Structures are given as C-alpha cells and as structure tokens.
CSV table of C-alpha atoms in Angstrom, one decimal:
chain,number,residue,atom,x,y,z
A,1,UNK,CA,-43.2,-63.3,22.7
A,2,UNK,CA,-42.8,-64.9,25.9
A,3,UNK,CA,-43.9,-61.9,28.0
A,4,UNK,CA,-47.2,-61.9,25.7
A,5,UNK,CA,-48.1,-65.0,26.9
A,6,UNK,CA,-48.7,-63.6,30.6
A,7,UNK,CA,-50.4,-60.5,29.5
A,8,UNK,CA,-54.0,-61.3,29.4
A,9,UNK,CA,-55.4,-61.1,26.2
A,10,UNK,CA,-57.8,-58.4,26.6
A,11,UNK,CA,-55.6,-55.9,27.7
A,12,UNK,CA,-53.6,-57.2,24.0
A,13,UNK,CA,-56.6,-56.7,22.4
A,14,UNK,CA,-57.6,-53.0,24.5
A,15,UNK,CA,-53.9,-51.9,23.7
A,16,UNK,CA,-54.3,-52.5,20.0
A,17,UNK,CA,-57.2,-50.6,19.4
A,18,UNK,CA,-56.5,-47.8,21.5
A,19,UNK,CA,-53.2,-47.5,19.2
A,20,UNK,CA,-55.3,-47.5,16.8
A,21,UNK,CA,-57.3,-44.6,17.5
A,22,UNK,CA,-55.9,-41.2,16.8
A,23,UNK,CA,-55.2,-38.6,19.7
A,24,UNK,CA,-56.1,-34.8,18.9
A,25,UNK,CA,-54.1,-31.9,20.4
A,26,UNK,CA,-55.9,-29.2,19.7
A,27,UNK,CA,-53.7,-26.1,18.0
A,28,UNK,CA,-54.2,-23.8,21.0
A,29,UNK,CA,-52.3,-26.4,23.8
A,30,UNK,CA,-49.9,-26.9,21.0
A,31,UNK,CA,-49.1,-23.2,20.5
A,32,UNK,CA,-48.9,-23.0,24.5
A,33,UNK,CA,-46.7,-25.0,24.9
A,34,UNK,CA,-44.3,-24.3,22.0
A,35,UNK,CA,-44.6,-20.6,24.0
A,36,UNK,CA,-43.3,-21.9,27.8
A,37,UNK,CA,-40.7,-23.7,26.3
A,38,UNK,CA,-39.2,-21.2,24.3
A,39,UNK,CA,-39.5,-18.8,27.5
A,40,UNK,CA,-37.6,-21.7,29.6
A,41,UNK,CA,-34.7,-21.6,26.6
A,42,UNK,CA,-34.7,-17.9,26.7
A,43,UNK,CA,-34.7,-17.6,30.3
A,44,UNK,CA,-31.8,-20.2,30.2
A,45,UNK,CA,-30.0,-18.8,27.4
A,46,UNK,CA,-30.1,-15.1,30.1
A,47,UNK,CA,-29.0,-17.1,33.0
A,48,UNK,CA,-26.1,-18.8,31.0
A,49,UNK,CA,-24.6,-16.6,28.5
A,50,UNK,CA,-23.1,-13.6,31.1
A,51,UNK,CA,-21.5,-16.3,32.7
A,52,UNK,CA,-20.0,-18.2,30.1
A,53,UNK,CA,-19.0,-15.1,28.7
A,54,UNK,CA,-16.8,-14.1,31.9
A,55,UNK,CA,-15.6,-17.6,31.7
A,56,UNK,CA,-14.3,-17.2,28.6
A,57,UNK,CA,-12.6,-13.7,29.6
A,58,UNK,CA,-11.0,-15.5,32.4
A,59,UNK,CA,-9.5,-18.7,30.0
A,60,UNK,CA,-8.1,-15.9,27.7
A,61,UNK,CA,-6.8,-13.6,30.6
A,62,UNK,CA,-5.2,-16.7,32.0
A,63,UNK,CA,-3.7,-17.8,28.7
A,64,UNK,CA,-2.3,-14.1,28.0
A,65,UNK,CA,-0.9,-13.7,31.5
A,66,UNK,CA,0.9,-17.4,31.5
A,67,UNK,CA,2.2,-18.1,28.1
A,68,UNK,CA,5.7,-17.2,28.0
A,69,UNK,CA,6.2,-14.1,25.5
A,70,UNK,CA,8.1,-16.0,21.9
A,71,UNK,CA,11.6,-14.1,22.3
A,72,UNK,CA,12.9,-13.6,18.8
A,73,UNK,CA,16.5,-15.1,18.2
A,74,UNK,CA,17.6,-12.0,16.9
A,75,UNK,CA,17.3,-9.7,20.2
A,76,UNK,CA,21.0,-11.1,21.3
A,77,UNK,CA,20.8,-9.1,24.4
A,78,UNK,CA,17.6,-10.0,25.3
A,79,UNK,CA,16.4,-6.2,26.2
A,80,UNK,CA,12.8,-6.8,24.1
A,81,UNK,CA,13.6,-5.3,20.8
A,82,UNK,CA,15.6,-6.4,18.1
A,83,UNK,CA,18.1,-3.2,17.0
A,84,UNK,CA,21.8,-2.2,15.8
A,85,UNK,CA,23.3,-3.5,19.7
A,86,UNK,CA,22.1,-6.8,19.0
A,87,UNK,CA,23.5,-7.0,15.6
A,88,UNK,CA,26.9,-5.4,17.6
A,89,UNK,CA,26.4,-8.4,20.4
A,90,UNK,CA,26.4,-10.6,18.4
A,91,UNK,CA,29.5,-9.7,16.5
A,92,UNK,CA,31.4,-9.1,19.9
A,93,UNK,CA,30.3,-13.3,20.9
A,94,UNK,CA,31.8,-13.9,17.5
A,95,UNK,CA,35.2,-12.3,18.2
A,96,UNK,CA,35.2,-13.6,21.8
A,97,UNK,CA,34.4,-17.4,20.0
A,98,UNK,CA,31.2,-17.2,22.4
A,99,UNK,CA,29.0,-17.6,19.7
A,100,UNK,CA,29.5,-21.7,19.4
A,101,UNK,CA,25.5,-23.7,19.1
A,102,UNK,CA,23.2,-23.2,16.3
A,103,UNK,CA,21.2,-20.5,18.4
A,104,UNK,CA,22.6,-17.7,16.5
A,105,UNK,CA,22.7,-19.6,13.3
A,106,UNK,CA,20.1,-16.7,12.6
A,107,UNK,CA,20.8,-17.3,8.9
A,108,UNK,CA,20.1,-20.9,9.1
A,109,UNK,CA,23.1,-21.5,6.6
A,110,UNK,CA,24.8,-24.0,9.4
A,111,UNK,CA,27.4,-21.4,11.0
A,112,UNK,CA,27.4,-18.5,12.8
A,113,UNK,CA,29.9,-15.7,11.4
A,114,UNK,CA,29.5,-12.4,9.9
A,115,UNK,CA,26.7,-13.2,7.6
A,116,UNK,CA,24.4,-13.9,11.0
A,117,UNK,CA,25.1,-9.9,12.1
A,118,UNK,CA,24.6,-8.6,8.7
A,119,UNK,CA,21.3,-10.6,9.4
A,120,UNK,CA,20.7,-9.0,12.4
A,121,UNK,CA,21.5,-5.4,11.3
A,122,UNK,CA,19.0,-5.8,7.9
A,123,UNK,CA,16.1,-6.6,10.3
A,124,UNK,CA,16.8,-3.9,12.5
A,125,UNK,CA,16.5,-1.3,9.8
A,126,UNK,CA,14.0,-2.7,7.9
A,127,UNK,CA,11.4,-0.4,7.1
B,1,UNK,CA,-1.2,29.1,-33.7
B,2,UNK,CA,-2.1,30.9,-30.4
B,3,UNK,CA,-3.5,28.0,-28.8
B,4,UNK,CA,-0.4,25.8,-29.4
B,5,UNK,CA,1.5,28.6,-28.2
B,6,UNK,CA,-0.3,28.9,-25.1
B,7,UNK,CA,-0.2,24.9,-24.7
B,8,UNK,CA,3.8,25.0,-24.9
B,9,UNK,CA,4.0,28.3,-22.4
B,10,UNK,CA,2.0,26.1,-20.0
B,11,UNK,CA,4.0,22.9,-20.5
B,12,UNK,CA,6.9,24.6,-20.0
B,13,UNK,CA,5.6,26.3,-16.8
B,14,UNK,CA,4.4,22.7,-15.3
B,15,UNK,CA,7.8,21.5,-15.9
B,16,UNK,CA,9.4,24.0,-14.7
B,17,UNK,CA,7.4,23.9,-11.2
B,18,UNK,CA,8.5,20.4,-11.3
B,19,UNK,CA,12.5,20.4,-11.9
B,20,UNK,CA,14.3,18.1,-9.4
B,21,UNK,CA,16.7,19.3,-7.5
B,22,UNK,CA,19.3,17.4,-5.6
B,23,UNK,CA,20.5,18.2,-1.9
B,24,UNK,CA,23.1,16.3,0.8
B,25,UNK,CA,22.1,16.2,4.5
B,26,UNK,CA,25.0,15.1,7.1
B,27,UNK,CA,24.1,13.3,9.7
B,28,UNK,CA,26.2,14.0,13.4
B,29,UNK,CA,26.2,12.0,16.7
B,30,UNK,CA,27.5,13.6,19.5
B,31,UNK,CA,28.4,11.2,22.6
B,32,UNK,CA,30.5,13.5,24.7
B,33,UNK,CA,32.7,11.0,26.3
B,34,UNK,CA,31.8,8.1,25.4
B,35,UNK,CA,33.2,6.3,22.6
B,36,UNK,CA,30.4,5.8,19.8
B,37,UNK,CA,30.3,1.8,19.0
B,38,UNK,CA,26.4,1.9,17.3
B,39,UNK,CA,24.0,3.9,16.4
B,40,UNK,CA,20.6,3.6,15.5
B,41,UNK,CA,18.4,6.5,13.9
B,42,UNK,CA,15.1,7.3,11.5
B,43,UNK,CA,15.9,9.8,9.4
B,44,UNK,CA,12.9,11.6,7.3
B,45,UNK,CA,12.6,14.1,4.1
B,46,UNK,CA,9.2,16.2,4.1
B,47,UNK,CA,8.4,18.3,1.1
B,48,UNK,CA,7.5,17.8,-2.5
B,49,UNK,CA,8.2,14.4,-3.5
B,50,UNK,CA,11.5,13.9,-1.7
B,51,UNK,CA,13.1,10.8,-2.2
B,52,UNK,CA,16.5,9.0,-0.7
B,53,UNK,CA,19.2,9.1,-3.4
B,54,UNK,CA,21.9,8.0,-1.7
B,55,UNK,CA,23.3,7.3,1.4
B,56,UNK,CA,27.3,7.3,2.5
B,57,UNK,CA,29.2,6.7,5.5
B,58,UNK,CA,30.6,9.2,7.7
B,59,UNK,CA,33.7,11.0,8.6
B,60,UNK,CA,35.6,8.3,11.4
B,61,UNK,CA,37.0,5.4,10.3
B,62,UNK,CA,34.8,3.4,12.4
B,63,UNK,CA,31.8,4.8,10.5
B,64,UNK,CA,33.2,5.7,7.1
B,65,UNK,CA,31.8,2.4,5.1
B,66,UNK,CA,27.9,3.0,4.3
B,67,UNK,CA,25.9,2.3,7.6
B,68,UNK,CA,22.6,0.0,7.6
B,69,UNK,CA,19.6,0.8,5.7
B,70,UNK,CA,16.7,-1.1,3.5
B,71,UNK,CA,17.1,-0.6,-0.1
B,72,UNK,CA,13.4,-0.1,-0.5
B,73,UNK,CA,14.2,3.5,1.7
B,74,UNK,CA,15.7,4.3,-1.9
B,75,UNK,CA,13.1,6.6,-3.5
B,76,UNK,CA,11.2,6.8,-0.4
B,77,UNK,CA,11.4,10.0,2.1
B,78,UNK,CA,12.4,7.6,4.9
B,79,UNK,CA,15.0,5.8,6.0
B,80,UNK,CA,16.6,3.7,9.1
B,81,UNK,CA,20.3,4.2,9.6
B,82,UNK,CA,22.4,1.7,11.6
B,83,UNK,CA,25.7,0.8,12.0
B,84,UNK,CA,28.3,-0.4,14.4
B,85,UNK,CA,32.1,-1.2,15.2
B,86,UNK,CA,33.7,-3.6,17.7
B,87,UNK,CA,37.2,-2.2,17.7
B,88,UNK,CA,38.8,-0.9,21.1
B,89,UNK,CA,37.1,2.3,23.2
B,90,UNK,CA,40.2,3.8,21.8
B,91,UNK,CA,39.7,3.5,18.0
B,92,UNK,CA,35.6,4.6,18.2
B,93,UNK,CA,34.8,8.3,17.9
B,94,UNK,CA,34.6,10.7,20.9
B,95,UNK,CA,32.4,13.9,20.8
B,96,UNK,CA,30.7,14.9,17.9
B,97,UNK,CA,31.1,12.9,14.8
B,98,UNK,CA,29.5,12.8,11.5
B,99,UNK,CA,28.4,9.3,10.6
B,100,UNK,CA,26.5,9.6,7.2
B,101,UNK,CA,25.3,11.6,4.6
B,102,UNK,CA,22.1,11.3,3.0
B,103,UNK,CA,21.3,12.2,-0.9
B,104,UNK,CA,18.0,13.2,-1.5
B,105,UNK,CA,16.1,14.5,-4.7
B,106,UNK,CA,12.9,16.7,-4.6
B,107,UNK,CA,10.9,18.2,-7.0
B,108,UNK,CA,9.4,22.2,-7.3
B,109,UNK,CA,10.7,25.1,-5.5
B,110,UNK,CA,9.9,24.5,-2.5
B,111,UNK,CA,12.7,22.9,-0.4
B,112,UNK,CA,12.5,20.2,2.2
B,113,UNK,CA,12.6,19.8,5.9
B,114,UNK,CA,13.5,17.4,7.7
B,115,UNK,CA,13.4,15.1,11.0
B,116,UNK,CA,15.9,12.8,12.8
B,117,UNK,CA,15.2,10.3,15.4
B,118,UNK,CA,17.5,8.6,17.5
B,119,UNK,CA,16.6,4.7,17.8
B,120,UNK,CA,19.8,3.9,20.1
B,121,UNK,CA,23.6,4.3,20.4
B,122,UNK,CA,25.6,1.8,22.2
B,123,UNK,CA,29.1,2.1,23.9
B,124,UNK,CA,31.8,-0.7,22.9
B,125,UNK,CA,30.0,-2.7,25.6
B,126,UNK,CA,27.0,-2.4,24.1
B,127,UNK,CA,25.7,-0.9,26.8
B,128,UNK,CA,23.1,2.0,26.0
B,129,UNK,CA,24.4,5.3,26.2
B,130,UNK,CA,23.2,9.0,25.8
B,131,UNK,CA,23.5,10.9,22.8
B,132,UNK,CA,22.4,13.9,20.9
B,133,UNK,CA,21.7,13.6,17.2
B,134,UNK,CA,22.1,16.6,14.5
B,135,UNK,CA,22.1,17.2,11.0
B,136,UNK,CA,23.1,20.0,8.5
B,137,UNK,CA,22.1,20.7,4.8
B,138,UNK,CA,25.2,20.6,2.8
B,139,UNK,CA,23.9,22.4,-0.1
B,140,UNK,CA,21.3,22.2,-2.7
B,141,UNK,CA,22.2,21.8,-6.6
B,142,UNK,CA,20.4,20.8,-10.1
C-alpha cells in the first residue's frame, strides 16, 4: 500500500481499466503457435532421445562389466558350476577338518558334515 | 452281437500295442589309469513312453550304493547320475567299471534307444580327468 502511494494516480486508474478490458487472440496465432512449439519439443525430443538412449547402454554395459558375478556357495571349487566334484570337495575339507566357518553350512542347519555334501550332490543332479 | 465282438477284438488289440515292457541298461565308465573318484552323467530313454524305474549302483565297492539322482527322474525318460568316493587312489576303480544300472519301463513294440552324456569324472583329487562312458542293454522282459 505504501508503494501505491508514489504511483500517480492516473496510471492506478489507466492500469485498472486496461485490466479490465479483455485481450483477443485470434484462433489462427493461437493455432500457430501451439504448431512451433510442438515442432521445438519434437525437434528436442530427436536431438535428446539417441543420446540418452546410448547413455543408458553405457550405465548398463558398465554395470554388467563391474559387478562381481554372485558365486554360489555350493561350487566348493570355485570352477563356475556347481557338479558331483564339488559335492566330493567338499567331503574331502570334511575329512581333512578344513571345512571349520559357517561357509559351507550349505544346509543352514548350524554344522557342516555329511548332510552339507548330500546337499551339494542333490543340486547337482537336479533335473 | 457283432459289434460288441468287434469292440472287444479292438480293445484287445489297443492293449496289446500298449503292454509294458521292462528293460535294464548298465552304465560303464572307463578311466584307463586313473582311479575313478566321481562321476557325473545325463542319461536318456527315447521311445514309446519310457520311463525310469529304478536305478542301482554299480559293480566296485566304491560305486555299489545307488549313485545321485532326482526322484522326480522317476517316471520320466531322463535322469542325472552322480556319485563319488574319497577313499585312497588304491581302493577307487581303474579301467572300465560299471557304476549303475538303470530300470526302465516302456510301452508297445517298439523298443528304446538311448543316449549318455558325460557331465564330469574327477580323480581322488578332484581334479578333472578324461573318461569314456558306455552302456549295454541287459535284456528286455514283461
């Protein structure tokens, strides 16, 4: 209200009406330019999308490439697929007492013994 | 009266093309001179509705208890065999040995084939080693 008090009064008054009055766009500027600006998004969404695309190629090549690959508990010998030699390894650490540390608790039944092979042995022939 | 005749004569045909039949397939590995400690093979029935019927161990005493297999390979034409020992190189077969035998059922005439697949075999090590895998047809009966 302050600031109204150094703003003359007939630019107030001016203001007010010209609020007042109601400003026509005719159809055909409306239409043109709804037009150019869906020809800038289209032209943006060209530009953009093949790069975002490789982007996103890259992320996933890089996630792929540098996550560590899960090893399954069960390969024993760690030669990438879980089969009868790993069931055998594992019975060999057992006779050797090697096989100490819930790692090949396989079984999760709190010790490592005979039941953790058998374990072993029933995943490698599973059909 | 004819056409129940005719309807048993072609009953009796239709089961008569399907009568079961039983057969035993032994299973050898050969490892020349290495001592056998695992094995690991697929073993597969192809024919007229052949199904696993049983499955035993083989001739050593290494690999005379049943080896490895999923139950569900029971009435199915496939099977995984596994099995392995950790006694001394000197107690583990040498050379050809027979280390299961496979029961199998099939229906009609016809009578199956089948394959074998080695997966692995493993010295007392565990170490991979080379072998050769065979199997005869013990004999077919009703």
């Amino acid at each position: 209200m302050a600031d109204n008090d150094q703003i003359p009064e007939a630019l107030i008054a001016a203001l007010r009406e010209a609020d007042k009055a109601r400003l026509l766009i005719p159809p055909e500027l409306d239409a043109a330019i709804l037009e150019r600006a869906r020809a800038n998004i289209a032209r943006d969404r060209r530009r953009i999308t093949p790069w975002l695309a490789a982007a996103a190629a890259l992320m996933i090549a890089a996630i792929v490439m540098f996550t560590p690959a899960r090893k399954a508990r069960e390969d024993v010998n760690r030669d990438g697929r879980v089969d009868i030699r790993d069931a055998l390894a594992l019975a060999r650490k057992i006779a050797d007492g090697k096989a100490q540390g819930s790692v090949w608790d396989i079984n999760h039944d709190g010790r490592v013994d005979q039941a953790d092979v058998v374990a072993i042995a029933a995943l490698a022939v599973k059909l | 009266m004819k056409r129940t005749l005719c309807m048993l004569l072609l009953l009796a045909m239709s089961l008569g093309a399907q009568q079961v039949h039983f057969t035993a397939v032994d299973i050898y590995v050969e490892s020349k001179d290495a001592p056998l400690a695992a094995y690991q093979l697929e073993f597969v029935g192809h024919g007229n509705q052949v199904r696993i019927a049983g499955i035993e161990g083989g001739e050593h005493d290494a690999f005379k208890t049943p080896p490895f297999y999923d139950p569900k390979a029971m009435q199915q034409e496939r099977v995984i065999l596994a099995a392995f020992n950790t006694a001394q190189p000197t107690k583990l077969p040498l050379g050809r040995t027979r280390v299961a035998t496979v029961h199998l059922q099939y229906a009609g005439p016809q009578p199956p084939t089948f394959s074998l697949k080695l997966n692995t075999a493993a010295d007392s090590e565990g170490s991979a080693i080379s072998v050769q895998t065979t199997f005869t047809e013990r004999g077919r009966y009703e």
